[in-house]
Amino acid sequence: MSSNDVLGRTEGGDLRLVGLTKRYGSFTAVDDLNLTVPQGSFFALLGASGCGKTTTLRMVSGLEEPTVGQIFLGDEDVTDRKPYRRPVNTVFQNYALFPHLDIYENVAFGLRRRGVRDVRKPVEEMLDLVELGHVAKRKPHQLSGGQQQRIALARALINQPQVLLLDEPLGALDLKLRRQMQIELKRIQLEVGLTFVHVTHDQEEAMTMADTIAVMNAGRIEQMGSPAQLYENPRTTFVANFLGQSNLIPGTVEGVTGGTATISAHGQRLTLDAARCPVSSGLVILGVRPEKVQIATCDAEVPSGHNKLTGGVVLDTSFIGVSTQYLVKLPSGEELSVFEQNTGRPIQRPGAEVTVFWDPGQGFGLEGGQDIEAGADVEEDAA
Amino acid sequence: MTAVVPTPAAEKPVEPPPKERRPRRNLTPWILLLPGLLWLVVFFLVPILTSVSASVQQGDYDDGFKLTWHWANYVDAVTKFGPQYLHSGLYSLLCTVLCLLLGYPVAYFIAFKGGRWKSLLMALVIVPSFTSFLIRTIAWKTILADNSPLVRLLGDLHVLKLTTALGWTVGDHVLASPAAVVCGMVYNFLPFTILPLYTSLEKIDPRLHEAGHDLYCNTFTTWRRITLPLSMPGVIGGTLLTFIPAVGDYINAQLLGNPNTGVVGQKIEDLFLRNTQGYPVGSAISVVMMVGTLVLVMSYIRKAGTEDLI
Ligand SMILES: Nc1ncnc2c1ncn2[C@@H]1O[C@H](COP(=O)(O)OP(=O)(O)OP(=O)(O)O)[C@@H](O)[C@H]1O
Ligand SMILES: [Mg+2]
């Protein structure tokens, strides 16, 4: 039996979106979204600007009506429930703190509206949690951007909603405070055990915080999974490029033998784990992350069984302390990036002739015929 | 060869503490203020002083008035015109409240639902003011005439029976009654309420409403807890801009009222223009009205400032 309290909070409340679609006129902002966010998990919606993240959150909170589809909290269909009757709270992209109320009253707002009598203890605890007890008597405009963001978080969190929606809550913070708040948020989430749906276009943020990431592109979910799954086994070029960097080499599958797929690309023979190759013949794109590629002078010995591309020329070398990043131009005209850990190996200067190689087990395959650049430049704009 | 001898601490010249920078003087604001100040001195301060001085004079038009510090004028001014003070206060207060009740929804609608029609709708609110105040008030004589559709409808609905019983209308007539005076005032002053209300409502970020809905407020509580407090500057501005001219207005009472709806303004006009000795008492009434309004307004603003009104 599920026990409902005042707000219709149910137990075992996974958040489920079924066929959720939002159209503005003829423009489809969110397109047939299907996903389940397990209760108590930290779920990140990752995607470039304008891909429909905020729209999705607004439909969950009830501020926007879906054109098609349903939203479930646990077993209950909340699609038609007014926002103020949903056990869901939002940390808004622009904070939306109430300018006429002081910080204390801002945080107490939700509790007071629900008729909670004694708000002092929870409010003080919440202010301590975000380490802003000393500004309780100030008005929002007397706070820095980062402090306002933390108050927006406290104002939502104090209501212990079944699902907390966070719309780029760390967007305005500088890098250091951002990292600090990421750790803090994750700690709070584990502590209170609420479901967090966190929207961001910062892939690093999504990877460090989330249990599950959904990568959105143009209103659709491209791929969903744990950070490691997405990083190691992207299914589309968009995900491969948006989540970290990838070297993508188009080729053709020659054949699959004994768990290994053989691929010919630019006249060179490369191999790939058959399990990670989505096609058994025809066009394919072979991907490999830059940090998994090694670089050596052209006469050096390459370990047997490794994929090897010869005849490369170093175009650019940037030494950044912990690693060195190379841009290598292959005879086919393609450019490959290579990150090498600074373990004391000699640095290759621009112009040097080199061979690049990697363990075939580290590569991944994508269906051929996709746009190799998809998602590559988007991230630059957004970040 | 010279040895470096450290200077004893005591002999070290004591450095004066760094001077705080004095804010730079800027004359521009004062120069810009000058024309306005001059205007106020000539057309505001001088007339007020003349009124105050006239209020303690004695005499008549033929022999001239003399400053005799005749404070008894004030006794007359305060005690002899009870009904007029009552009417002025009652009508202007009622007018202010009605303007607020009518104007707030209009301003709210235009500010939040007006979309791209906002400017047009606001223009519609103001456009009637392009016609003369007098003509608009006279037009209400037609609207409230005995055979007008409105008055006949009110009669058929038996509304007039009720209002007559309450003393706001007279028999089957609306014209020449307190109700007509208040109607005219509300019509004439409504834009003065709506404009400041609209300005302050329009500044409110609609996303705050969303935050309210997200935090368990229905439409009414959102208005009560978020919109209303944030629009208080507009409420205060609008009510003041309505009340202050309304309390001094006598055109509406003159054109739409009857002999029993006399307001202070009419009495002052009467004393000034139709009574050879009335000038001093008329001035005294003006001063009383000014001081009275000032005290009322100040205490209202004080209350409003401490948010006691919401
Ligand atoms: N009210 C609206 N009318 C028309 N189009 C809209 C409306 N709201 C959003 N859109 C469009 O829907 C798309 C998705 O918008 P949304 O705000 O969800 O993006 P987002 O992923 O949150 O982006 P960002 O990272 O910049 O916040 C955008 O292309 C936007 O222009
Ligand atoms: Mg957004």
XYZ file of C-alpha atoms and ligand atoms in Angstrom:
725
model
C 0.000 0.000 0.000
C 1.353 3.374 -0.879
C 0.721 6.043 1.727
C -0.058 9.501 0.385
C 0.648 12.586 2.479
C -0.696 16.101 1.909
C 1.179 16.619 -1.309
C 0.445 13.219 -2.674
C 3.978 12.093 -1.997
C 4.139 8.393 -2.695
C 6.648 5.846 -1.654
C 8.891 4.181 -4.181
C 8.615 7.213 -6.403
C 10.609 6.738 -9.562
C 10.184 9.599 -11.978
C 8.978 8.314 -15.332
C 8.557 10.313 -18.514
C 6.524 8.558 -21.177
C 6.489 9.824 -24.740
C 6.925 13.381 -23.495
C 6.760 15.920 -26.310
C 6.593 19.702 -26.309
C 5.908 21.720 -29.421
C 5.901 25.485 -29.744
C 3.922 26.012 -32.911
C 5.682 23.927 -35.508
C 8.930 23.826 -33.521
C 9.503 20.697 -31.474
C 11.519 21.579 -28.375
C 11.285 18.160 -26.726
C 10.668 15.138 -28.892
C 9.163 11.899 -27.566
C 11.207 11.601 -24.390
C 11.075 8.249 -22.604
C 13.078 7.770 -19.449
C 12.989 6.556 -15.903
C 14.872 8.197 -13.081
C 15.124 5.759 -10.176
C 14.271 7.146 -6.761
C 17.248 8.491 -4.882
C 19.503 8.708 -7.884
C 21.462 11.641 -9.213
C 20.407 12.053 -12.806
C 22.066 14.518 -15.160
C 20.547 15.898 -18.330
C 23.427 16.972 -20.488
C 23.177 18.824 -23.738
C 24.081 21.907 -25.698
C 22.256 25.197 -25.313
C 18.707 25.108 -26.680
C 18.373 21.330 -26.818
C 15.314 21.292 -24.571
C 16.706 20.682 -21.077
C 14.872 23.528 -19.353
C 11.672 22.680 -21.207
C 11.881 19.108 -19.937
C 12.357 20.268 -16.345
C 9.484 22.728 -16.646
C 7.181 19.943 -17.750
C 8.221 17.841 -14.766
C 7.631 20.738 -12.367
C 4.305 21.513 -14.024
C 5.161 25.001 -15.207
C 4.821 23.876 -18.817
C 2.155 21.571 -20.176
C 3.391 18.772 -22.404
C 1.869 18.642 -25.872
C 1.883 14.850 -25.767
C 2.945 12.321 -23.178
C 2.736 11.587 -19.496
C 4.734 12.111 -16.340
C 4.612 9.589 -13.535
C 5.833 9.888 -9.984
C 5.828 6.374 -8.653
C 2.548 4.900 -9.881
C 0.789 8.216 -10.012
C 0.168 10.154 -13.208
C 0.943 13.778 -12.311
C 0.712 15.146 -15.855
C -2.388 17.206 -15.082
C -1.472 18.249 -11.561
C -0.870 21.928 -10.876
C 2.754 22.776 -10.086
C 1.894 23.690 -6.498
C 0.410 20.242 -5.950
C 3.474 18.325 -7.079
C 6.073 17.064 -4.614
C 8.705 18.541 -6.888
C 10.808 21.655 -6.366
C 13.047 23.559 -8.707
C 16.293 25.444 -8.376
C 15.816 27.942 -11.188
C 18.435 28.815 -13.767
C 18.093 32.476 -12.707
C 17.528 31.695 -8.950
C 14.215 33.671 -8.858
C 14.644 34.573 -5.181
C 11.872 36.783 -3.808
C 13.371 40.284 -3.680
C 10.972 41.600 -1.018
C 11.733 38.875 1.504
C 14.931 38.422 3.464
C 16.984 35.274 3.109
C 15.391 33.631 6.123
C 11.886 34.173 4.769
C 12.928 33.084 1.296
C 14.091 29.762 2.697
C 11.037 29.464 4.960
C 8.628 30.274 2.109
C 7.699 26.741 1.057
C 7.261 25.509 4.623
C 5.019 28.452 5.532
C 2.843 27.899 2.482
C 2.310 24.330 3.546
C 1.237 25.522 6.963
C 4.274 24.336 8.904
C 4.166 26.187 12.229
C 7.647 25.949 13.577
C 9.972 26.842 10.737
C 12.904 28.105 12.798
C 14.768 24.874 13.278
C 14.565 23.575 9.704
C 15.428 26.988 8.254
C 18.457 27.401 10.485
C 19.610 23.880 9.690
C 19.191 24.494 5.993
C 21.099 27.784 6.163
C 23.887 25.991 8.020
C 23.920 23.288 5.377
C 24.651 25.855 2.683
C 26.926 27.718 5.106
C 25.033 30.981 4.910
C 23.583 31.305 8.400
C 25.191 34.718 8.781
C 23.246 36.330 5.923
C 19.775 35.321 7.172
C 18.667 38.907 7.676
C 19.860 40.223 4.308
C 17.808 40.766 1.197
C 18.698 38.724 -1.917
C 20.241 41.678 -3.765
C 22.803 42.017 -0.977
C 24.228 38.588 -1.789
C 26.815 37.569 -4.337
C 25.753 35.431 -7.279
C 27.162 32.295 -5.726
C 25.457 32.963 -2.407
C 22.151 33.552 -4.157
C 22.528 30.250 -5.904
C 23.074 28.460 -2.625
C 19.988 30.143 -1.152
C 17.960 29.061 -4.185
C 19.148 25.537 -3.454
C 18.257 25.838 0.240
C 14.813 27.248 -0.568
C 14.000 24.220 -2.720
C 15.739 21.589 -0.624
C 14.050 22.514 2.660
C 10.763 21.138 1.332
C 12.250 17.652 1.026
C 10.598 17.161 -2.366
C 10.369 13.755 -3.927
C 12.294 15.083 -6.902
C 14.558 18.114 -6.899
C 15.054 19.748 -10.280
C 18.230 21.747 -10.710
C 18.505 23.923 -13.799
C 22.184 24.704 -14.242
C 22.418 25.669 -10.589
C 26.150 26.210 -10.760
C 26.228 28.191 -13.977
C 27.173 31.518 -12.415
C 29.963 30.285 -10.191
C 33.668 30.527 -10.835
C 35.530 27.305 -11.376
C 36.757 26.854 -7.810
C 33.430 27.536 -6.110
C 31.790 25.392 -8.736
C 33.915 22.371 -7.913
C 33.281 22.987 -4.231
C 29.524 23.200 -4.768
C 29.557 20.082 -6.931
C 31.037 18.111 -4.072
C 28.626 19.798 -1.668
C 25.599 19.014 -3.828
C 26.601 15.414 -4.205
C 27.094 15.176 -0.431
C 23.680 16.700 0.250
C 22.053 14.376 -2.249
C 23.566 11.311 -0.625
C 22.690 12.648 2.812
C 19.023 13.397 2.176
C 18.553 10.618 -0.380
C 16.365 12.646 -2.722
C 16.113 12.201 -6.458
C 18.073 14.950 -8.171
C 17.571 15.827 -11.802
C 20.453 18.068 -12.670
C 20.586 19.992 -15.917
C 23.920 21.133 -17.208
C 25.867 21.689 -20.362
C 29.153 21.100 -18.590
C 30.091 17.512 -19.364
C 32.711 17.366 -16.643
C 30.120 18.412 -14.085
C 27.705 15.754 -15.287
C 30.380 13.066 -15.178
C 31.666 13.868 -11.705
C 28.241 14.109 -10.085
C 25.726 11.882 -11.790
C 24.859 8.218 -11.410
C 23.183 8.349 -14.784
C 23.645 10.806 -17.613
C 21.231 11.382 -20.456
C 22.810 13.212 -23.377
C 20.230 15.338 -25.154
C 20.468 16.666 -28.657
C 17.798 18.688 -30.455
C 14.987 17.583 -28.157
C 15.873 13.888 -28.142
C 17.941 11.672 -25.912
C 20.962 10.472 -27.828
C 22.175 8.073 -25.201
C 21.742 7.310 -21.542
C 23.954 5.471 -19.111
C 26.537 5.745 -16.383
C 29.346 8.241 -16.985
C 31.848 5.437 -17.664
C 29.487 3.684 -20.078
C 28.916 6.852 -22.047
C 32.566 7.712 -22.120
C 33.861 4.287 -23.065
C 31.045 3.218 -25.355
C 29.400 6.183 -27.022
C 26.822 5.102 -29.562
C 26.768 8.185 -31.769
C 29.361 10.632 -33.005
C 27.481 13.377 -31.118
C 27.983 11.647 -27.791
C 31.571 10.726 -28.662
C 32.412 14.355 -29.372
C 30.225 16.037 -26.744
C 31.438 13.929 -23.854
C 35.173 14.496 -23.904
C 37.121 14.382 -27.153
C 37.338 11.610 -29.683
C 39.406 10.706 -32.712
C 36.980 9.357 -35.265
C 38.273 7.478 -38.280
C 35.832 6.388 -40.999
C 36.501 2.961 -42.507
C 34.957 -0.246 -43.774
C 34.518 -3.528 -41.930
C 36.428 -6.225 -43.808
C 35.317 -9.104 -41.669
C 34.776 -10.396 -38.163
C 36.843 -13.315 -36.892
C 37.009 -14.687 -33.384
C 35.768 -11.649 -31.530
C 37.838 -9.210 -33.543
C 36.569 -6.962 -36.297
C 39.013 -6.009 -38.994
C 38.604 -2.574 -40.471
C 40.392 -0.944 -43.333
C 40.793 2.777 -43.159
C 42.923 4.815 -45.544
C 44.628 1.643 -46.719
C 45.747 0.723 -43.211
C 44.447 -2.312 -41.375
C 42.968 -1.676 -37.935
C 41.173 -3.945 -35.489
C 38.417 -3.524 -32.968
C 36.653 -5.642 -30.336
C 33.791 -7.245 -32.244
C 31.537 -6.676 -29.226
C 32.097 -2.943 -29.537
C 31.521 -2.821 -33.274
C 27.875 -2.145 -34.149
C 28.078 -3.425 -37.738
C 29.462 -6.637 -39.207
C 30.094 -5.260 -42.665
C 30.110 -2.011 -44.573
C 30.783 1.479 -43.310
C 31.955 2.033 -39.783
C 33.559 4.782 -37.768
C 36.382 3.756 -35.503
C 36.822 5.938 -32.460
C 39.574 6.218 -29.923
C 40.033 8.719 -27.098
C 43.160 10.894 -27.351
C 44.585 9.754 -24.011
C 44.560 6.151 -25.200
C 46.710 6.850 -28.228
C 50.463 6.658 -27.919
C 53.029 8.433 -29.991
C 56.533 7.320 -31.030
C 59.217 8.211 -33.548
C 58.647 6.544 -36.909
C 61.463 4.027 -36.435
C 60.308 2.927 -32.975
C 59.041 -0.561 -32.268
C 55.257 -0.836 -31.863
C 53.980 -3.599 -29.530
C 52.485 -6.407 -31.569
C 48.728 -6.570 -31.861
C 48.377 -2.794 -31.519
C 46.611 -0.656 -34.066
C 49.169 1.435 -35.841
C 49.001 4.427 -38.148
C 52.290 5.380 -39.752
C 53.579 8.375 -41.565
C 52.080 11.015 -39.306
C 53.583 14.465 -38.907
C 53.294 16.462 -35.684
C 51.409 19.690 -36.442
C 51.246 21.130 -32.979
C 52.621 20.336 -29.564
C 51.266 21.891 -26.427
C 52.886 21.119 -23.139
C 50.431 21.631 -20.291
C 52.300 20.231 -17.335
C 50.541 17.000 -16.456
C 50.400 16.008 -20.093
C 51.405 16.947 -23.572
C 48.806 17.334 -26.286
C 49.784 16.601 -29.861
C 47.972 17.201 -33.082
C 49.181 14.694 -35.663
C 48.425 14.933 -39.363
C 48.058 11.562 -41.046
C 48.968 10.940 -44.697
C 45.240 10.716 -45.447
C 44.880 14.346 -44.369
C 43.072 13.515 -41.138
C 44.148 15.076 -37.867
C 44.448 12.989 -34.752
C 44.880 14.284 -31.244
C 47.004 12.508 -28.721
C 47.318 13.234 -24.992
C 50.419 11.805 -23.445
C 50.938 11.713 -19.690
C 54.058 13.493 -18.611
C 56.043 10.413 -17.626
C 59.350 11.740 -18.844
C 59.239 10.402 -22.398
C 60.819 12.689 -24.966
C 58.566 15.361 -26.379
C 57.977 15.286 -30.133
C 58.501 18.673 -31.760
C 56.210 19.975 -34.499
C 57.357 18.681 -37.871
C 58.618 15.393 -36.487
C 57.623 12.218 -38.316
C 55.785 9.913 -35.950
C 53.808 6.719 -35.666
C 50.690 6.600 -33.503
C 49.354 3.368 -32.017
C 46.851 2.056 -29.498
C 45.549 -1.105 -27.897
C 42.614 -2.334 -30.065
C 40.670 -3.073 -26.882
C 40.507 0.681 -26.187
C 38.785 1.619 -29.434
C 35.045 1.782 -30.042
C 32.986 1.497 -33.180
C 30.126 3.669 -34.373
C 27.693 3.149 -37.196
C 29.124 4.527 -40.412
C 27.687 7.393 -42.358
C 27.239 9.793 -39.404
C 28.485 13.332 -39.301
C 31.922 13.045 -37.775
C 31.844 16.617 -36.499
C 28.473 16.308 -34.700
C 28.673 17.676 -31.183
C 32.307 18.689 -31.531
C 31.941 22.450 -31.801
C 28.708 22.726 -29.805
C 30.523 22.144 -26.590
C 32.996 24.923 -27.276
C 30.129 27.398 -27.648
C 28.354 26.265 -24.574
C 31.289 26.006 -22.198
C 83.279 54.842 4.651
C 79.938 55.318 6.230
C 78.227 52.827 8.392
C 74.539 52.461 8.082
C 73.120 53.533 11.387
C 69.570 52.448 11.977
C 67.418 55.379 12.985
C 65.985 54.922 16.447
C 62.319 54.222 16.287
C 61.416 57.222 18.375
C 62.998 59.646 15.953
C 61.169 58.262 12.976
C 58.826 60.949 11.728
C 55.303 59.873 12.543
C 53.465 59.517 9.274
C 50.020 61.088 9.289
C 47.272 58.535 8.628
C 46.352 58.503 4.960
C 43.690 61.078 4.317
C 40.297 59.829 3.352
C 39.334 61.104 -0.020
C 36.624 63.665 0.156
C 33.885 63.011 -2.384
C 34.343 65.341 -5.314
C 31.988 68.279 -5.480
C 29.784 68.454 -8.470
C 27.808 71.584 -9.297
C 25.959 70.247 -12.312
C 22.953 68.855 -10.421
C 22.457 72.176 -8.682
C 22.588 74.127 -11.906
C 20.108 71.750 -13.490
C 17.858 72.184 -10.486
C 17.798 75.960 -10.718
C 14.975 76.539 -13.255
C 12.711 74.129 -11.405
C 13.498 75.743 -8.079
C 12.752 79.190 -9.469
C 9.457 77.960 -10.836
C 8.507 76.469 -7.483
C 9.429 79.659 -5.609
C 7.361 81.868 -7.893
C 4.337 79.669 -8.464
C 4.269 77.528 -5.334
C 6.006 79.153 -2.399
C 4.790 82.711 -3.012
C 1.106 81.720 -3.410
C 1.292 79.579 -0.283
C 2.762 82.417 1.724
C 0.128 84.778 0.307
C -2.605 82.348 1.330
C -1.203 81.938 4.818
C -0.928 85.686 5.217
C -4.422 86.253 3.782
C -5.831 83.732 6.230
C -5.089 86.034 9.163
C -6.262 89.270 7.536
C -9.493 91.210 7.884
C -11.433 93.573 5.630
C -13.472 93.571 2.431
C -12.994 94.135 -1.288
C -13.907 97.821 -1.153
C -11.675 98.908 1.759
C -8.983 96.374 1.170
C -7.651 93.629 3.478
C -5.243 94.290 6.354
C -2.963 91.910 8.174
C -4.397 91.938 11.705
C -3.373 88.432 12.820
C -7.039 87.646 13.102
C -6.754 83.961 14.137
C -10.506 83.758 14.600
C -10.668 83.125 10.828
C -9.363 79.642 11.615
C -12.070 79.050 14.169
C -14.607 79.836 11.471
C -12.730 77.743 8.908
C -12.684 74.683 11.130
C -16.083 74.862 12.775
C -18.474 76.249 10.196
C -17.993 73.872 7.261
C -18.429 70.414 8.749
C -20.549 68.933 5.923
C -18.121 70.136 3.262
C -15.117 68.599 5.000
C -17.075 65.398 5.470
C -18.078 65.258 1.814
C -14.591 66.037 0.514
C -13.071 63.389 2.749
C -15.715 60.759 2.081
C -15.925 61.205 -1.687
C -12.181 61.314 -2.228
C -11.603 58.306 0.008
C -14.318 56.329 -1.722
C -12.999 57.434 -5.095
C -9.471 56.302 -4.161
C -10.651 52.905 -2.969
C -12.857 52.348 -6.030
C -10.060 53.443 -8.366
C -7.741 50.943 -6.696
C -10.279 48.116 -6.912
C -11.022 48.861 -10.570
C -7.522 49.853 -11.586
C -5.518 47.010 -10.034
C -7.036 44.236 -12.167
C -6.694 46.387 -15.275
C -3.042 47.168 -14.576
C -2.398 43.513 -13.658
C -3.987 42.259 -16.838
C -2.082 44.675 -19.058
C 1.243 44.067 -17.300
C 1.129 40.254 -17.274
C -1.267 39.231 -20.044
C -0.922 42.195 -22.397
C 1.955 40.689 -24.352
C 2.640 42.751 -27.438
C -0.575 44.741 -26.937
C 0.749 46.277 -23.707
C 1.581 49.710 -25.117
C -1.653 49.920 -27.069
C -3.743 49.002 -24.036
C -1.949 51.548 -21.876
C -2.520 54.171 -24.556
C -6.241 53.338 -24.443
C -6.203 53.994 -20.707
C -4.681 57.432 -21.215
C -6.332 58.541 -24.465
C -9.567 59.854 -22.852
C -7.444 62.357 -20.903
C -6.712 64.096 -24.204
C -10.236 65.535 -24.027
C -10.818 68.375 -21.605
C -11.602 67.420 -18.014
C -14.672 69.648 -18.114
C -16.117 68.151 -21.275
C -15.606 64.610 -20.016
C -17.393 65.456 -16.802
C -20.275 67.054 -18.670
C -20.491 63.897 -20.800
C -21.303 62.007 -17.613
C -24.443 64.141 -17.326
C -25.673 62.324 -20.431
C -24.576 58.931 -19.199
C -26.366 59.417 -15.885
C -29.406 61.265 -17.260
C -32.787 59.938 -16.148
C -33.659 58.391 -19.499
C -30.233 56.930 -20.210
C -30.105 53.149 -20.767
C -27.797 52.716 -17.778
C -30.060 54.484 -15.321
C -33.140 52.707 -16.697
C -31.393 49.361 -16.313
C -30.412 50.177 -12.727
C -33.996 51.200 -12.057
C -35.367 47.985 -13.557
C -32.986 45.940 -11.462
C -34.166 47.810 -8.359
C -30.616 48.847 -7.627
C -31.685 52.457 -7.320
C -34.111 51.608 -4.532
C -31.215 50.259 -2.503
C -28.848 53.140 -3.245
C -31.563 55.699 -2.521
C -32.281 54.029 0.778
C -28.563 54.339 1.561
C -28.630 58.009 0.576
C -26.320 57.702 -2.438
C -28.946 58.390 -5.088
C -32.068 60.546 -4.958
C -35.361 58.876 -5.851
C -35.169 57.465 -9.385
C -32.394 59.817 -10.341
C -28.692 59.176 -10.400
C -27.710 62.598 -11.660
C -27.368 65.267 -8.977
C -26.551 62.780 -6.243
C -23.483 61.720 -4.236
C -23.261 58.591 -6.394
C -22.954 60.725 -9.545
C -20.175 62.788 -7.958
C -18.206 59.676 -7.023
C -18.783 58.147 -10.478
C -17.403 61.256 -12.141
C -14.417 61.346 -9.808
C -13.597 57.666 -10.310
C -13.803 58.093 -14.068
C -11.613 61.168 -14.083
C -8.918 59.887 -11.722
C -8.728 56.227 -12.763
C -5.748 56.721 -15.117
C -3.785 58.279 -12.247
C -4.221 55.046 -10.309
C -3.540 52.723 -13.207
C -0.330 54.343 -14.461
C 1.830 53.914 -11.321
C 0.292 50.488 -10.670
C 1.139 49.353 -14.176
C 4.690 50.658 -13.880
C 5.383 48.720 -10.710
C 3.573 45.557 -11.812
C 5.342 45.571 -15.139
C 8.704 45.491 -13.380
C 7.916 42.232 -11.592
C 9.705 39.274 -13.144
C 7.025 36.724 -14.145
C 9.513 34.032 -13.230
C 8.899 34.959 -9.588
C 5.321 33.813 -10.106
C 6.658 30.507 -11.363
C 8.875 30.223 -8.300
C 5.749 30.855 -6.216
C 3.800 28.127 -7.998
C 6.752 25.817 -7.537
C 6.694 26.553 -3.793
C 3.070 25.566 -3.187
C 1.292 28.863 -3.956
C -1.889 28.755 -5.965
C -2.766 31.743 -8.125
C -4.275 33.699 -5.236
C -1.485 33.076 -2.709
C 1.065 33.901 -5.381
C -0.624 37.254 -5.784
C -0.990 37.765 -2.039
C 2.563 36.770 -1.080
C 4.588 37.872 -4.080
C 2.803 40.183 -6.507
C 1.029 42.394 -3.979
C 4.068 43.129 -1.782
C 6.160 43.832 -4.863
C 3.516 46.152 -6.306
C 3.107 48.166 -3.086
C 5.097 51.129 -4.458
C 2.552 51.313 -7.273
C -0.375 50.993 -4.870
C 0.979 53.809 -2.714
C 1.877 55.995 -5.688
C -1.462 55.382 -7.394
C -3.592 56.033 -4.327
C -1.684 59.224 -3.521
C -1.893 60.505 -7.078
C -5.630 59.883 -6.922
C -6.430 60.981 -3.388
C -4.549 64.279 -3.378
C -6.244 65.818 -6.433
C -9.563 64.142 -5.543
C -9.734 65.699 -2.114
C -9.367 69.153 -3.624
C -11.597 68.540 -6.641
C -14.889 70.403 -6.889
C -15.735 70.226 -10.601
C -17.393 66.827 -10.221
C -19.420 67.955 -7.224
C -20.370 71.139 -9.055
C -21.486 69.479 -12.277
C -22.816 66.134 -11.091
C -23.914 66.878 -7.531
C -26.724 68.736 -5.833
C -26.808 71.416 -3.110
C -26.378 68.704 -0.494
C -23.161 67.337 -1.948
C -21.099 70.483 -1.387
C -17.382 69.919 -1.013
C -14.679 72.147 0.438
C -13.485 73.329 -2.972
C -16.904 74.717 -3.811
C -17.007 76.579 -0.489
C -13.590 78.127 -1.096
C -14.617 79.259 -4.576
C -17.771 80.670 -3.118
C -15.932 82.616 -0.430
C -13.325 83.916 -2.856
C -15.570 84.961 -5.705
C -19.020 85.588 -4.305
C -18.454 87.037 -0.844
C -16.914 90.476 -0.413
C -15.457 89.591 2.989
C -14.842 85.907 2.373
C -11.247 86.104 1.231
C -9.541 85.528 4.644
C -11.762 82.636 5.748
C -11.447 81.068 2.278
C -7.671 81.237 2.648
C -7.860 79.756 6.122
C -9.866 76.800 4.776
C -7.237 76.296 2.054
C -4.490 76.222 4.651
C -6.441 73.785 6.823
C -7.013 71.505 3.838
C -3.347 71.634 2.870
C -2.114 70.846 6.350
C -4.769 68.198 6.841
C -3.945 66.439 3.581
C -0.236 66.662 4.316
C -0.655 65.051 7.737
C -2.848 62.290 6.314
C -0.480 61.591 3.452
C 2.600 61.588 5.665
C 1.127 59.135 8.131
C -0.050 56.951 5.242
C 3.413 56.896 3.693
C 4.962 56.096 7.052
C 2.627 53.181 7.577
C 3.215 51.990 4.044
C 6.974 52.285 4.488
C 6.887 49.853 7.390
C 4.749 47.491 5.314
C 1.903 47.731 7.810
C -0.543 48.075 4.971
C -0.021 44.609 3.532
N 8.003 29.728 -25.002
C 8.694 29.306 -26.064
N 8.256 29.556 -27.317
C 8.940 29.111 -28.394
N 10.094 28.414 -28.339
C 10.593 28.130 -27.119
C 9.923 28.569 -25.914
N 10.652 28.145 -24.861
C 11.713 27.493 -25.374
N 11.687 27.471 -26.718
C 12.662 26.839 -27.614
O 12.796 25.499 -27.226
C 14.143 25.084 -27.319
C 14.592 24.470 -26.008
O 14.647 25.466 -25.025
P 15.194 25.182 -23.572
O 14.996 26.396 -22.770
O 14.589 23.927 -23.064
O 16.749 24.967 -23.844
P 17.893 24.507 -22.844
O 18.305 23.171 -23.266
O 17.452 24.685 -21.439
O 19.041 25.539 -23.202
P 20.087 26.315 -22.248
O 21.206 25.398 -21.998
O 20.507 27.469 -23.097
O 19.351 26.748 -21.019
C 14.956 26.312 -27.715
O 15.276 26.212 -29.068
C 14.023 27.454 -27.466
O 14.234 28.467 -28.419
Mg 17.972 26.089 -19.878
